[in-house]
Coordinates of C-alpha atoms and ligand atoms in Angstrom, one line a residue:
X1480 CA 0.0 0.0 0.0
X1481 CA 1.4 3.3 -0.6
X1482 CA 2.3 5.8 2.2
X1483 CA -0.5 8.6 2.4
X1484 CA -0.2 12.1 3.1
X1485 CA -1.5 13.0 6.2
X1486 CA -5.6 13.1 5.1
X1487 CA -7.8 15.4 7.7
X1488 CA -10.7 12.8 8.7
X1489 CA -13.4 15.5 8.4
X1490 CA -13.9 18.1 6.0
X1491 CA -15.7 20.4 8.7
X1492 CA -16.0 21.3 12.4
X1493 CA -18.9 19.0 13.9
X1494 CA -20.8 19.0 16.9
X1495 CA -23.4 16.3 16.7
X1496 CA -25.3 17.6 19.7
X1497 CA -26.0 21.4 18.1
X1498 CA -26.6 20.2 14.9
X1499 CA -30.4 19.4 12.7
X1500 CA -30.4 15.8 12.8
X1501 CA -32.5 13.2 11.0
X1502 CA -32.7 9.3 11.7
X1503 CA -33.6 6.6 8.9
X1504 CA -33.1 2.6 8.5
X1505 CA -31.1 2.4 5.3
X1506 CA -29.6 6.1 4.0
X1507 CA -28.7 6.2 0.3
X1508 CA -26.0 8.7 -1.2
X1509 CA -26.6 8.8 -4.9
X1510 CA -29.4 8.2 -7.6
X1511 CA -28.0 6.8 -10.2
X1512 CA -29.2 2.8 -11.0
X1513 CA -27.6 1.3 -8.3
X1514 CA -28.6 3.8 -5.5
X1515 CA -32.3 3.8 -6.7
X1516 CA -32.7 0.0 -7.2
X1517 CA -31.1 -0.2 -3.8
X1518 CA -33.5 1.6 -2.6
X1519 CA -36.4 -0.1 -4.0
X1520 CA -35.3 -2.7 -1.9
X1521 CA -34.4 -2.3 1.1
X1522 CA -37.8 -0.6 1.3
X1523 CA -39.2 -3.8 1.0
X1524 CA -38.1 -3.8 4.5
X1525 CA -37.1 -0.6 6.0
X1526 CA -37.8 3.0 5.9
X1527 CA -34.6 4.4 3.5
X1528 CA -34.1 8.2 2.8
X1529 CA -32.3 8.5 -0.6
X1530 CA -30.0 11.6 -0.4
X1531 CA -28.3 13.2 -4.1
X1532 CA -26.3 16.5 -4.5
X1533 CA -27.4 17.2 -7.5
X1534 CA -31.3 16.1 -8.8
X1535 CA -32.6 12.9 -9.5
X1536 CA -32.0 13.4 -13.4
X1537 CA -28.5 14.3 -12.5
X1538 CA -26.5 11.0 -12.7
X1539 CA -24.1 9.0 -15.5
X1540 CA -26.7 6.5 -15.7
X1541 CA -29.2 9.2 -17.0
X1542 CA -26.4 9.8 -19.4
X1543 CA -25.4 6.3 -20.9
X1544 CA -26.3 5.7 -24.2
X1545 CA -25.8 2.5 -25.6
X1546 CA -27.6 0.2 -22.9
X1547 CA -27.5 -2.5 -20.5
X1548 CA -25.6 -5.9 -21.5
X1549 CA -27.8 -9.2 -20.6
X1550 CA -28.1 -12.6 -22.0
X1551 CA -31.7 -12.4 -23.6
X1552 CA -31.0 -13.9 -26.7
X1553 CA -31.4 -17.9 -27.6
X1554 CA -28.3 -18.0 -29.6
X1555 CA -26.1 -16.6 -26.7
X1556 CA -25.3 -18.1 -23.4
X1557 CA -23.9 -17.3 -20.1
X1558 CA -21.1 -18.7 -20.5
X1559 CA -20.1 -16.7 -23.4
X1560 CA -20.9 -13.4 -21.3
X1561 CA -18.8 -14.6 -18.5
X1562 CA -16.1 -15.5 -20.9
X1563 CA -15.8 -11.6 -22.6
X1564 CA -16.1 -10.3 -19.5
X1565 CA -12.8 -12.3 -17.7
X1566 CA -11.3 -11.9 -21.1
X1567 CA -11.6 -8.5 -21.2
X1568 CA -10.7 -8.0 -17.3
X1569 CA -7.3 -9.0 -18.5
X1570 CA -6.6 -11.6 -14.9
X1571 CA -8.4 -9.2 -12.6
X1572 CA -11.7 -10.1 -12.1
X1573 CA -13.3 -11.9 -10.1
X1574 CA -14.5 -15.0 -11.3
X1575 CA -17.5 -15.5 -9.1
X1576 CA -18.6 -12.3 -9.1
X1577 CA -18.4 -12.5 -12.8
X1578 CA -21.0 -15.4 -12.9
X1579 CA -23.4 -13.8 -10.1
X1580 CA -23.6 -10.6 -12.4
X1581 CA -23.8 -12.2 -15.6
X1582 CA -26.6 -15.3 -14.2
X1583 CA -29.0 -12.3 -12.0
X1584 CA -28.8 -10.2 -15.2
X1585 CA -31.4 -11.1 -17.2
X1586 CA -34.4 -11.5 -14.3
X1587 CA -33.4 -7.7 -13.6
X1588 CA -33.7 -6.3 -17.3
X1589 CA -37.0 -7.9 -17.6
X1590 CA -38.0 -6.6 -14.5
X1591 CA -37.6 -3.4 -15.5
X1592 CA -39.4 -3.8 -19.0
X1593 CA -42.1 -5.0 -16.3
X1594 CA -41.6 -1.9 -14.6
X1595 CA -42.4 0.2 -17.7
X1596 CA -38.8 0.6 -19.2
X1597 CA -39.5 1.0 -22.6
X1598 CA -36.4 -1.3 -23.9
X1599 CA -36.8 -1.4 -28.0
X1600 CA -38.3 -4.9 -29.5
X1601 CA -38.3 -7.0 -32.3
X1602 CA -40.7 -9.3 -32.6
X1603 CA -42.0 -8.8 -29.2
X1604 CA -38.5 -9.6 -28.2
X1605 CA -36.3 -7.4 -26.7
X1606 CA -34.0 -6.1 -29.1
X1607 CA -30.1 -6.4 -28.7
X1608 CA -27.1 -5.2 -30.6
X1609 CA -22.9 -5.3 -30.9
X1610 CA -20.3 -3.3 -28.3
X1611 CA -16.3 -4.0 -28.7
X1612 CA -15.8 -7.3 -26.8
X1613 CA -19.0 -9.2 -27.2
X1614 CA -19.0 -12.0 -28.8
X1615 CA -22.8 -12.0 -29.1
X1616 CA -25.8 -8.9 -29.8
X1617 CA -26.7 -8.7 -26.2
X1618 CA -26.7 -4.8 -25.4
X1619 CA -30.3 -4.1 -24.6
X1620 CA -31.3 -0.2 -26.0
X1621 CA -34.3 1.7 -25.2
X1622 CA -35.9 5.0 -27.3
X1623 CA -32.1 4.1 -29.3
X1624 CA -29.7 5.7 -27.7
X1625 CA -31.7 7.2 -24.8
X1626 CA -31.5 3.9 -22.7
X1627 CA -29.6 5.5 -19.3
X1628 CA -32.8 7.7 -19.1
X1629 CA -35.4 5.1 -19.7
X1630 CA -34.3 3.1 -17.4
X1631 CA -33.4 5.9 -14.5
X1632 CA -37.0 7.3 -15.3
X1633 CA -38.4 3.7 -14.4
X1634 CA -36.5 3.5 -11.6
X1635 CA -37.3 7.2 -10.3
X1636 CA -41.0 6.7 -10.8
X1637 CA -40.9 3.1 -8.9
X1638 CA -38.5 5.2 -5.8
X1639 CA -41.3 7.6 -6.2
X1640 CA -44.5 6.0 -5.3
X1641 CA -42.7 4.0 -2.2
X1642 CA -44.0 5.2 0.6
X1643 CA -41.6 3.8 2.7
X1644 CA -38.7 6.3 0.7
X1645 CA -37.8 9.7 1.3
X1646 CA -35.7 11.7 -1.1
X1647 CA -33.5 14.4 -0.8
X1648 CA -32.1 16.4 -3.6
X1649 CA -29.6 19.2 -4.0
X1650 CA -27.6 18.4 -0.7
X1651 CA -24.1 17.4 -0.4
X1652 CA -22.6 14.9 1.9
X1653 CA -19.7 16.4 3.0
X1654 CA -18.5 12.9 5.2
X1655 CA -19.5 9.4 6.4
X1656 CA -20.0 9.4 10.3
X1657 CA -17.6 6.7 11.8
X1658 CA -15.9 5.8 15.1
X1659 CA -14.5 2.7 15.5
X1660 CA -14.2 1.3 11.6
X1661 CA -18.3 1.4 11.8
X1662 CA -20.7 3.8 9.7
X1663 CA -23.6 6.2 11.6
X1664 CA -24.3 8.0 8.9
X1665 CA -23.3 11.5 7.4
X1666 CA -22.5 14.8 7.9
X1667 CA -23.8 17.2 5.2
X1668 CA -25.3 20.5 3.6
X1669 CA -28.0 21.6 1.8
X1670 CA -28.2 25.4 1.3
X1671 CA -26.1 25.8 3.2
X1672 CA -27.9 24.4 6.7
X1673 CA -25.9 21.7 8.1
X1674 CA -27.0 18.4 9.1
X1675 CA -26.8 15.1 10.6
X1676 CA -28.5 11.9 8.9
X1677 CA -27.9 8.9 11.3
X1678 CA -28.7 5.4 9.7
X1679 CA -28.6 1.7 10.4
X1680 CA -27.0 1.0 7.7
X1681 CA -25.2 3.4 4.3
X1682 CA -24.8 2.8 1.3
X1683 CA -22.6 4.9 -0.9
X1684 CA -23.6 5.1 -4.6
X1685 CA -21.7 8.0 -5.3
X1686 CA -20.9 7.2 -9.0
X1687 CA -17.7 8.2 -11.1
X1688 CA -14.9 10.3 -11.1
X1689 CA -14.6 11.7 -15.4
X1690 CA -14.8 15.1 -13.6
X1691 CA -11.1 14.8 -12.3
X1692 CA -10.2 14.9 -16.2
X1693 CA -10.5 17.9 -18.8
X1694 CA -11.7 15.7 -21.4
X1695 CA -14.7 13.3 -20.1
X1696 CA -18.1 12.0 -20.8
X1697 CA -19.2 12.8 -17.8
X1698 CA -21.9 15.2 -16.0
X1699 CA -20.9 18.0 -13.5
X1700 CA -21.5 15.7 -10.4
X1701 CA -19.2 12.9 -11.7
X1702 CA -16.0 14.8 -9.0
X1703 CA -15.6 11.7 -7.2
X1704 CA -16.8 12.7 -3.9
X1705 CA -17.4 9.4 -2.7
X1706 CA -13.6 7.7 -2.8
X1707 CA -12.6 10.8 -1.3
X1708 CA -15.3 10.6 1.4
X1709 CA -14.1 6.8 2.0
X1710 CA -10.7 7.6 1.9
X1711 CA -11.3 9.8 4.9
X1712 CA -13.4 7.4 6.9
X1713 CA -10.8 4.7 6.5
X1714 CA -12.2 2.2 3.7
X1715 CA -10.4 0.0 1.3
X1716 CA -10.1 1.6 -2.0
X1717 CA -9.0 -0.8 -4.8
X1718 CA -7.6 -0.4 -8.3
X1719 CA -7.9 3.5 -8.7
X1720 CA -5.4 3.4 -11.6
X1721 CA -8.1 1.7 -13.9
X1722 CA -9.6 5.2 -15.1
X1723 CA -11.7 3.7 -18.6
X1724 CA -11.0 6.2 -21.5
X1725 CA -14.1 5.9 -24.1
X1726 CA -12.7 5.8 -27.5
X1727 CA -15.7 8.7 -29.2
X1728 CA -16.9 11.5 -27.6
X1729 CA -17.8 14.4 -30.2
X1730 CA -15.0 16.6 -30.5
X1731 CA -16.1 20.4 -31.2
X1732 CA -13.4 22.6 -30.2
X1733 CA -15.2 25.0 -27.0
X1734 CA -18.5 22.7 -27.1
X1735 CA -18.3 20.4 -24.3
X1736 CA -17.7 17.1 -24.4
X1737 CA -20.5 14.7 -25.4
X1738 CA -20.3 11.0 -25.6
X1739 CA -21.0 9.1 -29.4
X1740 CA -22.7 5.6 -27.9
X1741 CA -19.9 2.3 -29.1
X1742 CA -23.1 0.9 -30.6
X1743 CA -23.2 3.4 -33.4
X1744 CA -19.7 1.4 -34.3
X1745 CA -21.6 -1.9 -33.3
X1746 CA -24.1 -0.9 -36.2
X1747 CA -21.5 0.1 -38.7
X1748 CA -20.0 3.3 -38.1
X1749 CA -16.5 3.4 -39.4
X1750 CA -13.3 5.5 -37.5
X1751 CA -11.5 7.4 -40.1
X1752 CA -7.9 9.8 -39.4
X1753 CA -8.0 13.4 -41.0
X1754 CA -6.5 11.6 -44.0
X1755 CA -9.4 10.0 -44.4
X1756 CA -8.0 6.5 -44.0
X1757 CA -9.4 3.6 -41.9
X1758 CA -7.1 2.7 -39.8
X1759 CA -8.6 0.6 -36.8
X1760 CA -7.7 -2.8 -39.1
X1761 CA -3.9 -2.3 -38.4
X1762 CA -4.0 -2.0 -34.9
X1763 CA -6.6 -5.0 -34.2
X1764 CA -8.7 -8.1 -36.0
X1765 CA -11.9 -7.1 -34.4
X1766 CA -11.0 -3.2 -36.2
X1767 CA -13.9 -0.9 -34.3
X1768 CA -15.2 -3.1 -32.3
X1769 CA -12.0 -4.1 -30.0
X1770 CA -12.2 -3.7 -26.8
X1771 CA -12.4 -0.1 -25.6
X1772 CA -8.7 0.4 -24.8
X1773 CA -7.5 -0.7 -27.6
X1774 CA -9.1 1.8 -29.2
X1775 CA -8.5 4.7 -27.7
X1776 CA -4.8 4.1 -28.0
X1777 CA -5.2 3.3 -31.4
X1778 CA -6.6 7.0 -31.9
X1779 CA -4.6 8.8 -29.6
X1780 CA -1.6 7.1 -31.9
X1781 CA -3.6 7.8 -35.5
X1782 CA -4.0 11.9 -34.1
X1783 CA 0.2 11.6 -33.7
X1784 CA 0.7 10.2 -36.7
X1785 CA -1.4 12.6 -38.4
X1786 CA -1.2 15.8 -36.6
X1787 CA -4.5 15.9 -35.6
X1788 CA -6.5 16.8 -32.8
X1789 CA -9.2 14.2 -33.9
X1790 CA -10.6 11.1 -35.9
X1791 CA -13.8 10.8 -36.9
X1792 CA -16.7 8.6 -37.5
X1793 CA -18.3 7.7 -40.6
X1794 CA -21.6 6.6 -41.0
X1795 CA -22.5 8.3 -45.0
X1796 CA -22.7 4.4 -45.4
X1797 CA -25.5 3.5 -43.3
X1798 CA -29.4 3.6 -43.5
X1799 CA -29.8 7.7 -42.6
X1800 CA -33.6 6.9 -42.0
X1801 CA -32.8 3.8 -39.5
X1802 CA -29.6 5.8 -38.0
X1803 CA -32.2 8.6 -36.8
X1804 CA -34.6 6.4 -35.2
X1805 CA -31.9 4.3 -34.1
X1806 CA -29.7 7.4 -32.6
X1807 CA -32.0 9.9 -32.2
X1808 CA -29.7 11.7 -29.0
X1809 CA -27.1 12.0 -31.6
X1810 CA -28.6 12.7 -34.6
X1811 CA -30.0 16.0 -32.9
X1812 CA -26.3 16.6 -30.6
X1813 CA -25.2 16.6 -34.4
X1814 CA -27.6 18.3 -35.9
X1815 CA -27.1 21.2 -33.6
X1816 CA -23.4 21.2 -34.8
X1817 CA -24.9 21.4 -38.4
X1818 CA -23.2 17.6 -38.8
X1819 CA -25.8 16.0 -41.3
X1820 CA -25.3 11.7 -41.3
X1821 CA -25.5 12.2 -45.0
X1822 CA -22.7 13.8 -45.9
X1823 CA -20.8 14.5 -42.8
X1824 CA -18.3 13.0 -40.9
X1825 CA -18.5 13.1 -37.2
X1826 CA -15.0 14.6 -35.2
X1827 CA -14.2 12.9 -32.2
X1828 CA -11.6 11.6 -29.5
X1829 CA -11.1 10.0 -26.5
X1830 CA -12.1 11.2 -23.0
X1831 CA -12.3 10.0 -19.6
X1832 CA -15.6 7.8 -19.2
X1833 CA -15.8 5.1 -15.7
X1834 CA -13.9 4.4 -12.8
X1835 CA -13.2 0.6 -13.1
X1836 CA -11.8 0.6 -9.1
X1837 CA -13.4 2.2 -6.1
X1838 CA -14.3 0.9 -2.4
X1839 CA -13.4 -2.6 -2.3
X1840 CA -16.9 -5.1 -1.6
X1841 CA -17.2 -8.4 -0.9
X1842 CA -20.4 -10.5 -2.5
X1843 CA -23.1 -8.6 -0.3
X1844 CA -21.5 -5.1 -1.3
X1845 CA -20.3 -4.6 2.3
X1846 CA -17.2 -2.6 2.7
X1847 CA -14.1 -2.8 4.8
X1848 CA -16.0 -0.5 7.2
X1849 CA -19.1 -1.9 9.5
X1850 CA -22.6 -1.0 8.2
X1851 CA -20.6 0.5 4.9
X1852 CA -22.4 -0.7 1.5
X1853 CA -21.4 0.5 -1.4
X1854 CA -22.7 -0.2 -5.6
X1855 CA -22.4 1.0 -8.9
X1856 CA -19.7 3.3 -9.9
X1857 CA -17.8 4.1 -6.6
X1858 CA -17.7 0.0 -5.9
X1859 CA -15.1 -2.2 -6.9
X1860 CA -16.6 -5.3 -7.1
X1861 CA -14.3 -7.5 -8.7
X1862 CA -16.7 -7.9 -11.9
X1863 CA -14.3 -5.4 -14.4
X1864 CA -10.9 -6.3 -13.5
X1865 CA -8.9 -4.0 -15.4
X1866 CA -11.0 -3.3 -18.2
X1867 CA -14.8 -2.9 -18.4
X1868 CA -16.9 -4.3 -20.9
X1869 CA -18.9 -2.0 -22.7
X1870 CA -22.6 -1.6 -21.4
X1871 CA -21.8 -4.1 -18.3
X1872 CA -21.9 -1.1 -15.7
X1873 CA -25.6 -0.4 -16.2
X1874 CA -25.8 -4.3 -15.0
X1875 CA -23.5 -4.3 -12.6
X1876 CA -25.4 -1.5 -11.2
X1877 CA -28.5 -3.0 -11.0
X1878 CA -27.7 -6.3 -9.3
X1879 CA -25.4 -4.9 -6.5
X1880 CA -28.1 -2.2 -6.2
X1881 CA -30.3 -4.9 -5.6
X1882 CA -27.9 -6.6 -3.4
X1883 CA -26.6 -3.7 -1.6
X1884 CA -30.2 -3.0 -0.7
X1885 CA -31.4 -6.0 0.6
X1886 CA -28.3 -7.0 2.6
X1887 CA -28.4 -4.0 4.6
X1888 CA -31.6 -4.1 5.5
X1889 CA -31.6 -7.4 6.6
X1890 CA -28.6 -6.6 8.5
X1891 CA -29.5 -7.4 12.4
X1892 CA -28.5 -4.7 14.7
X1893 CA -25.5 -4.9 16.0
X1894 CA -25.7 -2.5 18.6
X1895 CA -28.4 0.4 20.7
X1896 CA -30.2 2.1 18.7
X1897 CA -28.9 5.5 17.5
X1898 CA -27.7 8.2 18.0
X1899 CA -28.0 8.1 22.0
X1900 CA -24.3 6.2 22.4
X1901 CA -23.2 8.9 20.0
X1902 CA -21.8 11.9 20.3
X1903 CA -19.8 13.4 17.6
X1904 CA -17.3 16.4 17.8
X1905 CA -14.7 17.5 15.8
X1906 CA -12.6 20.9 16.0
X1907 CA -10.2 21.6 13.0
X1908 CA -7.2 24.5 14.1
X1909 CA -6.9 27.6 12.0
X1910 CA -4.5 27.8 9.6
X1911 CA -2.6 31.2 8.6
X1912 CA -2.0 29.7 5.1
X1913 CA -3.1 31.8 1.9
X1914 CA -5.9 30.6 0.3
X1915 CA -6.0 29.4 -3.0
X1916 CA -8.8 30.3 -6.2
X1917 CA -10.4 26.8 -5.9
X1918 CA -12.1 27.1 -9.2
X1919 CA -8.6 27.4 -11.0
X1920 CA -7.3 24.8 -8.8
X1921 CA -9.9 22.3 -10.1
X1922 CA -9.3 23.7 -13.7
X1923 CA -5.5 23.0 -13.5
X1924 CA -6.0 19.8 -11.8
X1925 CA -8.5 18.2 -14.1
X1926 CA -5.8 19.4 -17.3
X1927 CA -2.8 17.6 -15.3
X1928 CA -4.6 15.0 -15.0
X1929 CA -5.5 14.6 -18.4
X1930 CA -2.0 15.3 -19.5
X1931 CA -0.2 13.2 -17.5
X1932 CA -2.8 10.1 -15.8
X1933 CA -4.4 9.5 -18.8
X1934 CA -4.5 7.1 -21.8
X1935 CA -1.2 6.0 -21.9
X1936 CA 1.0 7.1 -18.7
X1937 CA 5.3 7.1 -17.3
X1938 CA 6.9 7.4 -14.3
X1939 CA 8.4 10.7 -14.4
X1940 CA 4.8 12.3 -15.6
X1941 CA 3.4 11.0 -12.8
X1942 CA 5.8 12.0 -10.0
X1943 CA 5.5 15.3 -11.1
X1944 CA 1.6 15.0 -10.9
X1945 CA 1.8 13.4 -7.7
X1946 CA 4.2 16.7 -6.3
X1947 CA 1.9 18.9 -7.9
X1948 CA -1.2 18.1 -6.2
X1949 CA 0.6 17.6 -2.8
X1950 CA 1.8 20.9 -3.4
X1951 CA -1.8 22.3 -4.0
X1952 CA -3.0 20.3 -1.0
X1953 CA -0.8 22.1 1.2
X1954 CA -3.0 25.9 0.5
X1955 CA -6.3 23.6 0.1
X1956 CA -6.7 20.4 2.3
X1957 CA -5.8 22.8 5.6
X1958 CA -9.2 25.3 5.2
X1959 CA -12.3 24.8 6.4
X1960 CA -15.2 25.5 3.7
X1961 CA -18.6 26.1 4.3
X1962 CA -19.9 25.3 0.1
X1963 CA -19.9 22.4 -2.0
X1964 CA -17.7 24.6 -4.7
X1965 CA -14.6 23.9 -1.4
X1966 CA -15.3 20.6 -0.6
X1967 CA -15.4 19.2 -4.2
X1968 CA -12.1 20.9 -4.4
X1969 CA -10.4 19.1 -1.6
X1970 CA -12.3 15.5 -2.6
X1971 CA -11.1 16.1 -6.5
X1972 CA -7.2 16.6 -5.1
X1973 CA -7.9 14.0 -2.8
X1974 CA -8.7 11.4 -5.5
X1975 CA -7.0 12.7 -8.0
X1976 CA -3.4 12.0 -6.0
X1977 CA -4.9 8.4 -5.1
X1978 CA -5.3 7.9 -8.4
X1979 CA -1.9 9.1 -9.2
X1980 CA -0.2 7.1 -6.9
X1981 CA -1.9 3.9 -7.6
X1982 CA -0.9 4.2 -11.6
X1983 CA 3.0 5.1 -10.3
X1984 CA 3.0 1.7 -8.3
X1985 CA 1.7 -0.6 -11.1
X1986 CA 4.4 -0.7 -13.1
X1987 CA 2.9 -2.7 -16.3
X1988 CA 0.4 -2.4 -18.8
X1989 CA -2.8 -4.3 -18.2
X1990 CA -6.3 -3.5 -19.6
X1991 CA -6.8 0.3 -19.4
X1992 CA -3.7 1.1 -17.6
X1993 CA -0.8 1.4 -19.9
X1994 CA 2.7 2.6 -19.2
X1995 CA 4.4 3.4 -22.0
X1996 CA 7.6 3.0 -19.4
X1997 CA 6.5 -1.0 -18.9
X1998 CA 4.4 -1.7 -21.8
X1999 CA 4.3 -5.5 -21.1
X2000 CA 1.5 -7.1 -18.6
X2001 CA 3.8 -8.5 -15.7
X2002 CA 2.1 -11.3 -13.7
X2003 CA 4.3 -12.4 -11.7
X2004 CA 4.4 -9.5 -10.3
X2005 CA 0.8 -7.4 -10.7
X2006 CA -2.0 -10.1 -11.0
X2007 CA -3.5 -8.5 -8.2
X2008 CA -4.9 -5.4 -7.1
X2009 CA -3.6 -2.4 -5.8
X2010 CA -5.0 -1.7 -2.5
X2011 CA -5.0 2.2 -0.9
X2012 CA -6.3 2.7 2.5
X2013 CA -5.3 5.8 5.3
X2014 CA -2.8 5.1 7.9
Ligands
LIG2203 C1 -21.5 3.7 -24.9 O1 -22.7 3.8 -25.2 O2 -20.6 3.6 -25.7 C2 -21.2 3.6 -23.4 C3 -21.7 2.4 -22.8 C4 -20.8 2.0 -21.6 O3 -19.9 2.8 -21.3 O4 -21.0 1.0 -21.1

């Protein structure tokens, strides 16, 4: 494990006894898939209160276009699922969680078709197509391309009319509650009031961590907030160097970033350089649909080559009428950049997209800190390894959202009820130190980042990055905030260093991680993960 600077263990001065305080069974940070299907059932049992910093709507799964991977087709099997999966894990995954994903799949997608998902047919069938790495059709789309919102819509409507389920947008967890290694809840903000949610039982859904890069698919909320926020309570975090990098996202110099779904390449679409050549055949059999990593390098090396700050997709080749209803999210993005299917090509690059590691879970999503849960993006649940399969997130989300859910609210109380044993306070010491422009800190941070922990990665780069950020930490991590703007500031350098420091200790290439310094996969050495926890 690598040595850790000293981390503060909360963001803010608490006193639990002077402070608005609320009391649930099972509290729920985040509303993406997993947090909301992990809340659908532990309400089966318990009273949950779902808490999100943003809104509901706010979430990568809202986001994701190309769809959930299941077996629902006769001509595949779950064997072959679990096969592309460990191969494209590259040694890291964890076989059984592999199978318990891949097998629970299925019964979950077709609950939410029962639910009122609107997931596209054929034949009164639900309709499946290619990502890079499948051997078999078996991405599930709904309204096309709009499939993160469909489903997050079902889910949110089903969170909705549970009586049993509070929500609670627009406020920001600042930290988990802990003493003694177990969770009591958080600590957090909304408009600025401060308060206490105890809980039985937490469960961090948190989601992803694109933010921490200047080039990403992901929304405004995606800062990593919740490795940082585990970090400080004391949890295992695992495999933080396995930062996914999605080969297409639109590239309009000054627009922001917008992802192009992998299943517009599974229907056809072909990746050209400025030259206008095709070039994905000479760095891999399957051409555009090899697996995600390959990819991106593969353009990152084709922009060198050529000069350019972008490749681009073609699909003049394709049905125009069936691309619009099949795509009709990108056909308008595009639109709006007067890019016409017809006779356009589509610019685009690489950017940051999902955070393969996160808090390390066992098989019931429990952490390595008591009455901890944690699914979805934040987890690292073993299913990935070190490289994700397209389209298995949205899966993955949804069965340990399930599981997350119903193991902690079957959880038997280990202890009095809260908070009366409780009491919580915590006084940080002023510091003289000058204060920093956060806002240009993140903006610095997030280009670092991208310049030197990104696609392909060496040692000296990442020193550098790692003395950088311990530098900024020095005029950051010692104030006390009292907005979101602060903390997600001190959580960004937080995870971002973590980050840093687990891609300087694996020294080999394996899955998304390459090192152009050790460019060969090492096993004797790295078949395992790398493991970051505080002193
Ligand atoms: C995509 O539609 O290309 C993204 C799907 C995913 O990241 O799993």
């Amino acid at each position: 494990m690598p040595d850790l600077p000293e981390l503060r263990r909360y963001l803010v001065n608490i006193d639990s006894a002077s402070t608005h305080q609320l009391f649930t069974d099972t509290l729920i940070i985040g509303a993406g898939v997993a947090g909301l299907r992990a809340a659908i059932e532990a309400a089966q049992h318990q009273n949950v209160i779902v808490v999100c910093k943003q809104t509901l709507e706010d979430s990568n799964t809202w986001n994701a276009q190309g769809g959930i991977a299941s077996v629902l087709q006769k001509t595949d099997s779950f064997e072959s699922h679990i096969a592309d999966t460990l191969n494209t894990g590259c040694g890291l995954c964890d076989q059984k969680i592999v199978e318990l994903v891949v097998r629970k799949g299925p019964e979950l997608v077709r609950q939410l078709l029962h639910w009122g998902t609107e997931f596209d047919l054929v034949d009164g069938h639900i309709a499946a197509t290619l990502e890079g790495g499948h051997s078999h059709p078996r991405i599930a789309h709904a309204h096309g391309d709009e499939t993160g919102r469909a489903i997050a819509e079902t889910l949110i409507k089903t969170v909705r009319k549970e009586p049993n389920i509070k929500i609670v947008e627009n406020l920001y967890t600042i930290d988990l509650l802990t003493s003694e290694n177990t969770c009591f809840g958080i600590i957090a903000d909304k408009n600025a009031h401060r308060q206490i949610i105890w809980a039985e039982n937490t469960i961090l859904a948190t989601g992803g961590a694109g933010r921490l890069y200047r080039e990403t698919t992901n929304p405004e909320g995606a800062t990593a907030d919740g490795i940082a926020i585990a970090c400080r309570a004391g949890a295992i975090l695992q495999d933080l160097e396995f930062m996914q990098f999605h080969p297409t996202t639109l590239y309009i110099a000054g627009a922001s970033r917008a992802l192009i779904t992998e299943t517009l390449r599974g229907e056809g679409a072909i990746l050209l350089d400025s030259k206008g050549c095709a070039f994905m055949k000479d760095y891999h059999p399957d051409a555009e649909l090899a697996p995600r990593d390959i990819v991106s390098r593969a353009i990152l090396a084709q922009m060198l080559k050529t000069g350019s700050t972008h490749v681009y997709l073609d699909v003049r080749h394709l049905d125009k009428d069936y691309l619009k209803k099949r795509f009709p999210l990108i056909t308008e993005l595009c639109e709006s950049f007067d890019i016409h299917f017809q006779t356009d090509l589509i610019p685009v690059r690489p950017s940051a997209h999902y955070m393969i590691g996160g808090l390390k879970t066992d098989r019931s999503a429990r952490t390595t800190i008591e009455n901890l849960y944690a699914c979805g993006e934040i987890a690292s649940t073993g299913l990935h390894g070190a490289n994700r399969l397209g389209s298995n997130s949205l899966l993955e989300g949804l069965v340990f959202g399930q599981i997350a859910g119903r193991a902690a609210s079957k959880q038997k109380k280990t202890r009095p009820s809260l908070p009366e044993h409780i009491l919580i306070k915590h006084q940080i010491p002023h510091s003289d130190r000058t204060r920093l422009d956060t806002a240009d800190v993140t903006n610095s941070l997030r280009a670092l980042m991208w310049r030197n922990v990104g696609i392909t990665r060496t040692a000296q780069p990442l020193r550098e990055t790692r003395e950088i950020i311990t530098f900024w930490q020095r005029y950051v991590m010692d104030k006390v905030f009292d907005s979101p703007d602060g903390w997600q500031c001190q959580n960004m350098l937080t995870a971002a260093l973590l980050m840093a420091q687990s891609a300087e200790l694996r020294n080999e290439s394996r899955g998304v991680h390459f090192r152009q310094d050790y460019p060969e996969t090492d096993d004797k050495q790295f078949k395992k993960h790398i493991e970051i926890t505080r002193p």
